[in-house]
């Protein structure tokens, strides 16, 4: 890969290419049958995985896979990373869980670090963070923030509460599986059967400012957008769209909320997807969000979600207005801090940018892959969407898995590459080789 440095080739993860170490693999012959009997069948599952190390996982038969699914954009440091193991071990021996009725150092440190990475301009203030446990839950707080702020603006106008609560979201967006999440999500298939869908969301065509403006009414409280749509094929917005969105929200007094659950935490090479999109734009500093949801890669595999709110919106959340039992425990925060430390100390943002962008260029410049298999490659760094020419994900994902590469479908016609942020050049080359060979 031309854009990669030769040093990457030697710094491969400590991977044992053989089958699982003796004694580490549980008895698995009955795993599928036990799932069928005891687990709610809400997922179509494939292989039985029993071990992971670096960018590789092993199934029950000892077959090794290169993991470019990354737990759906979660395993930012791959599998069994020693920094995560150390944080889990040491923190669980020190202080694992205390309620949010007390202070503890790890939540304080993690909040400060996230605020610094959001790096909001003066217009928003530095902002503040609330911790929860998942992406859907983080978005729930954003909907509540929209309503709180909507009611506050109504009160300021001398009007009664409850009529300014609508959140505008995009078609083909994904915001989670709670009742609020499926209402916010712009895909009919995930709402089906759960009617009545809760009130307060309007969907507009993606990446279309005029459509948003046309949808704004007295009821509108906020706009919620993914800067890179993750579940519908990896579709980034443009810098002009982001800047136009800010102007529109300012003009109409709306909150601009960004769902960074999938595209955040350095996956694109920048902390947030919109920071990568705006990079180098002369007006980049004018953009800011009023609220940002994060999860997935934040804990590197340990469940944690976070919401960043501008100072003004954070002030709406006084004691008693919002809460969670588990949000921001010492254990979750210590793990997220270890993930952040590793990303920063090892330069993994720059690394995934170089290797992921390099992989994207290699696919784009491969006449066989682009001529026969893929129509388009979208995204950045460790968040790539490969649009299939005439095959479906139902065909391609199992074919790649059979050759030892795990990828995630994104919609029916695109596959996602979501590798660990610490993959090396050899692993990227291996993925490229499997794509070429099997497709
Ligand atoms: C995954 C995802 C969610 C939901 O996160 P969960 O942790 O599964 O609740 C929300 N928004 C986006 C953009 C996502 O990719």
PDB file of N, CA and C in Angstrom, residues 309-367:
ATOM      1  N   UNK A 309     -22.978  18.102  26.094  1.00  0.00           N
ATOM      2  CA  UNK A 309     -23.953  19.184  25.910  1.00  0.00           C
ATOM      3  C   UNK A 309     -23.242  20.520  26.024  1.00  0.00           C
ATOM      4  N   UNK A 310     -23.660  21.478  25.214  1.00  0.00           N
ATOM      5  CA  UNK A 310     -23.122  22.829  25.355  1.00  0.00           C
ATOM      6  C   UNK A 310     -23.463  23.348  26.758  1.00  0.00           C
ATOM      7  N   UNK A 311     -22.750  24.357  27.210  1.00  0.00           N
ATOM      8  CA  UNK A 311     -22.963  24.858  28.579  1.00  0.00           C
ATOM      9  C   UNK A 311     -24.417  25.246  28.825  1.00  0.00           C
ATOM     10  N   UNK A 312     -25.019  25.895  27.806  1.00  0.00           N
ATOM     11  CA  UNK A 312     -26.396  26.372  27.981  1.00  0.00           C
ATOM     12  C   UNK A 312     -27.367  25.198  28.134  1.00  0.00           C
ATOM     13  N   UNK A 313     -27.174  24.159  27.332  1.00  0.00           N
ATOM     14  CA  UNK A 313     -28.105  23.024  27.390  1.00  0.00           C
ATOM     15  C   UNK A 313     -27.832  22.175  28.630  1.00  0.00           C
ATOM     16  N   UNK A 314     -26.564  22.053  28.998  1.00  0.00           N
ATOM     17  CA  UNK A 314     -26.224  21.291  30.209  1.00  0.00           C
ATOM     18  C   UNK A 314     -26.915  21.896  31.434  1.00  0.00           C
ATOM     19  N   UNK A 315     -27.076  23.218  31.428  1.00  0.00           N
ATOM     20  CA  UNK A 315     -27.676  23.897  32.588  1.00  0.00           C
ATOM     21  C   UNK A 315     -29.154  23.521  32.782  1.00  0.00           C
ATOM     22  N   UNK A 316     -29.790  22.953  31.732  1.00  0.00           N
ATOM     23  CA  UNK A 316     -31.186  22.494  31.886  1.00  0.00           C
ATOM     24  C   UNK A 316     -31.276  21.257  32.782  1.00  0.00           C
ATOM     25  N   UNK A 317     -30.144  20.572  32.975  1.00  0.00           N
ATOM     26  CA  UNK A 317     -30.191  19.297  33.706  1.00  0.00           C
ATOM     27  C   UNK A 317     -29.701  19.471  35.142  1.00  0.00           C
ATOM     28  N   UNK A 318     -30.605  19.881  35.982  1.00  0.00           N
ATOM     29  CA  UNK A 318     -30.327  20.074  37.406  1.00  0.00           C
ATOM     30  C   UNK A 318     -30.618  18.764  38.148  1.00  0.00           C
ATOM     31  N   UNK A 319     -30.177  18.629  39.408  1.00  0.00           N
ATOM     32  CA  UNK A 319     -30.423  17.372  40.130  1.00  0.00           C
ATOM     33  C   UNK A 319     -31.891  16.945  40.048  1.00  0.00           C
ATOM     34  N   UNK A 320     -32.081  15.676  39.669  1.00  0.00           N
ATOM     35  CA  UNK A 320     -33.437  15.130  39.592  1.00  0.00           C
ATOM     36  C   UNK A 320     -34.025  15.108  38.197  1.00  0.00           C
ATOM     37  N   UNK A 321     -33.414  15.819  37.227  1.00  0.00           N
ATOM     38  CA  UNK A 321     -34.032  15.882  35.900  1.00  0.00           C
ATOM     39  C   UNK A 321     -33.695  14.694  35.018  1.00  0.00           C
ATOM     40  N   UNK A 322     -32.570  14.027  35.258  1.00  0.00           N
ATOM     41  CA  UNK A 322     -32.182  12.905  34.406  1.00  0.00           C
ATOM     42  C   UNK A 322     -31.229  12.042  35.210  1.00  0.00           C
ATOM     43  N   UNK A 323     -31.197  10.744  34.919  1.00  0.00           N
ATOM     44  CA  UNK A 323     -30.283   9.905  35.695  1.00  0.00           C
ATOM     45  C   UNK A 323     -30.153   8.521  35.125  1.00  0.00           C
ATOM     46  N   UNK A 324     -29.221   7.764  35.682  1.00  0.00           N
ATOM     47  CA  UNK A 324     -29.014   6.375  35.332  1.00  0.00           C
ATOM     48  C   UNK A 324     -28.214   5.728  36.452  1.00  0.00           C
ATOM     49  N   UNK A 325     -28.535   4.477  36.752  1.00  0.00           N
ATOM     50  CA  UNK A 325     -27.819   3.793  37.827  1.00  0.00           C
ATOM     51  C   UNK A 325     -26.362   3.542  37.468  1.00  0.00           C
ATOM     52  N   UNK A 326     -26.161   3.028  36.232  1.00  0.00           N
ATOM     53  CA  UNK A 326     -24.816   2.563  35.878  1.00  0.00           C
ATOM     54  C   UNK A 326     -23.942   3.607  35.191  1.00  0.00           C
ATOM     55  N   UNK A 327     -24.528   4.690  34.727  1.00  0.00           N
ATOM     56  CA  UNK A 327     -23.762   5.616  33.897  1.00  0.00           C
ATOM     57  C   UNK A 327     -22.497   6.123  34.576  1.00  0.00           C
ATOM     58  N   UNK A 328     -21.365   5.985  33.900  1.00  0.00           N
ATOM     59  CA  UNK A 328     -20.121   6.587  34.388  1.00  0.00           C
ATOM     60  C   UNK A 328     -19.570   5.945  35.631  1.00  0.00           C
ATOM     61  N   UNK A 329     -19.657   4.619  35.759  1.00  0.00           N
ATOM     62  CA  UNK A 329     -19.072   3.969  36.937  1.00  0.00           C
ATOM     63  C   UNK A 329     -17.548   4.074  36.882  1.00  0.00           C
ATOM     64  N   UNK A 330     -16.891   3.898  38.021  1.00  0.00           N
ATOM     65  CA  UNK A 330     -15.426   3.897  38.020  1.00  0.00           C
ATOM     66  C   UNK A 330     -14.861   2.900  37.003  1.00  0.00           C
ATOM     67  N   UNK A 331     -15.468   1.709  36.912  1.00  0.00           N
ATOM     68  CA  UNK A 331     -14.940   0.689  36.001  1.00  0.00           C
ATOM     69  C   UNK A 331     -15.079   1.132  34.540  1.00  0.00           C
ATOM     70  N   UNK A 332     -16.258   1.577  34.151  1.00  0.00           N
ATOM     71  CA  UNK A 332     -16.474   1.993  32.763  1.00  0.00           C
ATOM     72  C   UNK A 332     -15.551   3.157  32.404  1.00  0.00           C
ATOM     73  N   UNK A 333     -15.435   4.110  33.310  1.00  0.00           N
ATOM     74  CA  UNK A 333     -14.613   5.293  33.019  1.00  0.00           C
ATOM     75  C   UNK A 333     -13.131   4.939  32.974  1.00  0.00           C
ATOM     76  N   UNK A 334     -12.691   4.032  33.861  1.00  0.00           N
ATOM     77  CA  UNK A 334     -11.271   3.643  33.848  1.00  0.00           C
ATOM     78  C   UNK A 334     -10.928   2.951  32.532  1.00  0.00           C
ATOM     79  N   UNK A 335     -11.848   2.126  32.032  1.00  0.00           N
ATOM     80  CA  UNK A 335     -11.586   1.450  30.761  1.00  0.00           C
ATOM     81  C   UNK A 335     -11.554   2.477  29.622  1.00  0.00           C
ATOM     82  N   UNK A 336     -12.528   3.370  29.592  1.00  0.00           N
ATOM     83  CA  UNK A 336     -12.553   4.379  28.523  1.00  0.00           C
ATOM     84  C   UNK A 336     -11.301   5.262  28.586  1.00  0.00           C
ATOM     85  N   UNK A 337     -10.830   5.558  29.796  1.00  0.00           N
ATOM     86  CA  UNK A 337      -9.590   6.343  29.932  1.00  0.00           C
ATOM     87  C   UNK A 337      -8.399   5.563  29.384  1.00  0.00           C
ATOM     88  N   UNK A 338      -8.373   4.252  29.644  1.00  0.00           N
ATOM     89  CA  UNK A 338      -7.266   3.427  29.132  1.00  0.00           C
ATOM     90  C   UNK A 338      -7.303   3.378  27.605  1.00  0.00           C
ATOM     91  N   UNK A 339      -8.512   3.319  27.046  1.00  0.00           N
ATOM     92  CA  UNK A 339      -8.651   3.320  25.579  1.00  0.00           C
ATOM     93  C   UNK A 339      -8.141   4.655  25.017  1.00  0.00           C
ATOM     94  N   UNK A 340      -8.576   5.752  25.627  1.00  0.00           N
ATOM     95  CA  UNK A 340      -8.132   7.082  25.172  1.00  0.00           C
ATOM     96  C   UNK A 340      -6.622   7.240  25.294  1.00  0.00           C
ATOM     97  N   UNK A 341      -6.082   6.807  26.440  1.00  0.00           N
ATOM     98  CA  UNK A 341      -4.620   6.894  26.645  1.00  0.00           C
ATOM     99  C   UNK A 341      -3.889   6.159  25.534  1.00  0.00           C
ATOM    100  N   UNK A 342      -4.360   4.946  25.235  1.00  0.00           N
ATOM    101  CA  UNK A 342      -3.680   4.134  24.226  1.00  0.00           C
ATOM    102  C   UNK A 342      -3.771   4.802  22.856  1.00  0.00           C
ATOM    103  N   UNK A 343      -4.951   5.301  22.510  1.00  0.00           N
ATOM    104  CA  UNK A 343      -5.129   5.970  21.213  1.00  0.00           C
ATOM    105  C   UNK A 343      -4.187   7.171  21.124  1.00  0.00           C
ATOM    106  N   UNK A 344      -4.115   7.937  22.199  1.00  0.00           N
ATOM    107  CA  UNK A 344      -3.277   9.152  22.173  1.00  0.00           C
ATOM    108  C   UNK A 344      -1.793   8.806  22.203  1.00  0.00           C
ATOM    109  N   UNK A 345      -1.403   7.913  23.117  1.00  0.00           N
ATOM    110  CA  UNK A 345       0.027   7.618  23.268  1.00  0.00           C
ATOM    111  C   UNK A 345       0.602   6.890  22.062  1.00  0.00           C
ATOM    112  N   UNK A 346      -0.218   6.081  21.398  1.00  0.00           N
ATOM    113  CA  UNK A 346       0.296   5.309  20.268  1.00  0.00           C
ATOM    114  C   UNK A 346      -0.040   5.950  18.921  1.00  0.00           C
ATOM    115  N   UNK A 347      -0.597   7.153  18.950  1.00  0.00           N
ATOM    116  CA  UNK A 347      -0.894   7.850  17.699  1.00  0.00           C
ATOM    117  C   UNK A 347      -1.866   7.081  16.811  1.00  0.00           C
ATOM    118  N   UNK A 348      -2.870   6.437  17.440  1.00  0.00           N
ATOM    119  CA  UNK A 348      -3.746   5.557  16.655  1.00  0.00           C
ATOM    120  C   UNK A 348      -4.706   6.334  15.753  1.00  0.00           C
ATOM    121  N   UNK A 349      -4.996   7.595  16.100  1.00  0.00           N
ATOM    122  CA  UNK A 349      -5.866   8.389  15.212  1.00  0.00           C
ATOM    123  C   UNK A 349      -5.178   8.575  13.871  1.00  0.00           C
ATOM    124  N   UNK A 350      -3.891   8.957  13.930  1.00  0.00           N
ATOM    125  CA  UNK A 350      -3.133   9.159  12.690  1.00  0.00           C
ATOM    126  C   UNK A 350      -2.953   7.819  11.973  1.00  0.00           C
ATOM    127  N   UNK A 351      -2.772   6.757  12.766  1.00  0.00           N
ATOM    128  CA  UNK A 351      -2.499   5.460  12.159  1.00  0.00           C
ATOM    129  C   UNK A 351      -3.719   4.923  11.397  1.00  0.00           C
ATOM    130  N   UNK A 352      -4.900   4.984  12.025  1.00  0.00           N
ATOM    131  CA  UNK A 352      -6.082   4.451  11.331  1.00  0.00           C
ATOM    132  C   UNK A 352      -6.413   5.325  10.127  1.00  0.00           C
ATOM    133  N   UNK A 353      -6.090   6.596  10.243  1.00  0.00           N
ATOM    134  CA  UNK A 353      -6.333   7.482   9.118  1.00  0.00           C
ATOM    135  C   UNK A 353      -5.445   7.074   7.935  1.00  0.00           C
ATOM    136  N   UNK A 354      -4.172   6.843   8.227  1.00  0.00           N
ATOM    137  CA  UNK A 354      -3.231   6.494   7.169  1.00  0.00           C
ATOM    138  C   UNK A 354      -3.554   5.117   6.584  1.00  0.00           C
ATOM    139  N   UNK A 355      -3.774   4.142   7.467  1.00  0.00           N
ATOM    140  CA  UNK A 355      -3.994   2.790   6.961  1.00  0.00           C
ATOM    141  C   UNK A 355      -5.390   2.654   6.341  1.00  0.00           C
ATOM    142  N   UNK A 356      -6.403   3.215   7.007  1.00  0.00           N
ATOM    143  CA  UNK A 356      -7.767   3.114   6.479  1.00  0.00           C
ATOM    144  C   UNK A 356      -7.923   3.894   5.178  1.00  0.00           C
ATOM    145  N   UNK A 357      -7.400   5.109   5.148  1.00  0.00           N
ATOM    146  CA  UNK A 357      -7.474   5.883   3.904  1.00  0.00           C
ATOM    147  C   UNK A 357      -6.659   5.194   2.810  1.00  0.00           C
ATOM    148  N   UNK A 358      -5.519   4.570   3.216  1.00  0.00           N
ATOM    149  CA  UNK A 358      -4.696   3.837   2.256  1.00  0.00           C
ATOM    150  C   UNK A 358      -5.443   2.636   1.693  1.00  0.00           C
ATOM    151  N   UNK A 359      -6.147   1.929   2.569  1.00  0.00           N
ATOM    152  CA  UNK A 359      -6.932   0.773   2.120  1.00  0.00           C
ATOM    153  C   UNK A 359      -8.038   1.222   1.156  1.00  0.00           C
ATOM    154  N   UNK A 360      -8.676   2.341   1.512  1.00  0.00           N
ATOM    155  CA  UNK A 360      -9.725   2.880   0.644  1.00  0.00           C
ATOM    156  C   UNK A 360      -9.150   3.173  -0.751  1.00  0.00           C
ATOM    157  N   UNK A 361      -7.978   3.819  -0.777  1.00  0.00           N
ATOM    158  CA  UNK A 361      -7.356   4.160  -2.064  1.00  0.00           C
ATOM    159  C   UNK A 361      -6.991   2.901  -2.839  1.00  0.00           C
ATOM    160  N   UNK A 362      -6.498   1.880  -2.117  1.00  0.00           N
ATOM    161  CA  UNK A 362      -6.139   0.635  -2.803  1.00  0.00           C
ATOM    162  C   UNK A 362      -7.364  -0.016  -3.444  1.00  0.00           C
ATOM    163  N   UNK A 363      -8.491   0.007  -2.728  1.00  0.00           N
ATOM    164  CA  UNK A 363      -9.717  -0.588  -3.301  1.00  0.00           C
ATOM    165  C   UNK A 363     -10.165   0.249  -4.505  1.00  0.00           C
ATOM    166  N   UNK A 364     -10.145   1.570  -4.319  1.00  0.00           N
ATOM    167  CA  UNK A 364     -10.597   2.454  -5.408  1.00  0.00           C
ATOM    168  C   UNK A 364      -9.727   2.317  -6.652  1.00  0.00           C
ATOM    169  N   UNK A 365      -8.442   2.028  -6.446  1.00  0.00           N
ATOM    170  CA  UNK A 365      -7.526   1.949  -7.585  1.00  0.00           C
ATOM    171  C   UNK A 365      -7.365   0.534  -8.132  1.00  0.00           C
ATOM    172  N   UNK A 366      -8.149  -0.391  -7.576  1.00  0.00           N
ATOM    173  CA  UNK A 366      -8.035  -1.776  -8.042  1.00  0.00           C
ATOM    174  C   UNK A 366      -9.048  -1.996  -9.171  1.00  0.00           C
ATOM    175  N   UNK A 367      -8.589  -2.152 -10.405  1.00  0.00           N
ATOM    176  CA  UNK A 367      -9.527  -2.224 -11.527  1.00  0.00           C
ATOM    177  C   UNK A 367     -10.475  -3.419 -11.424  1.00  0.00           C
TER     178      UNK A 367
END
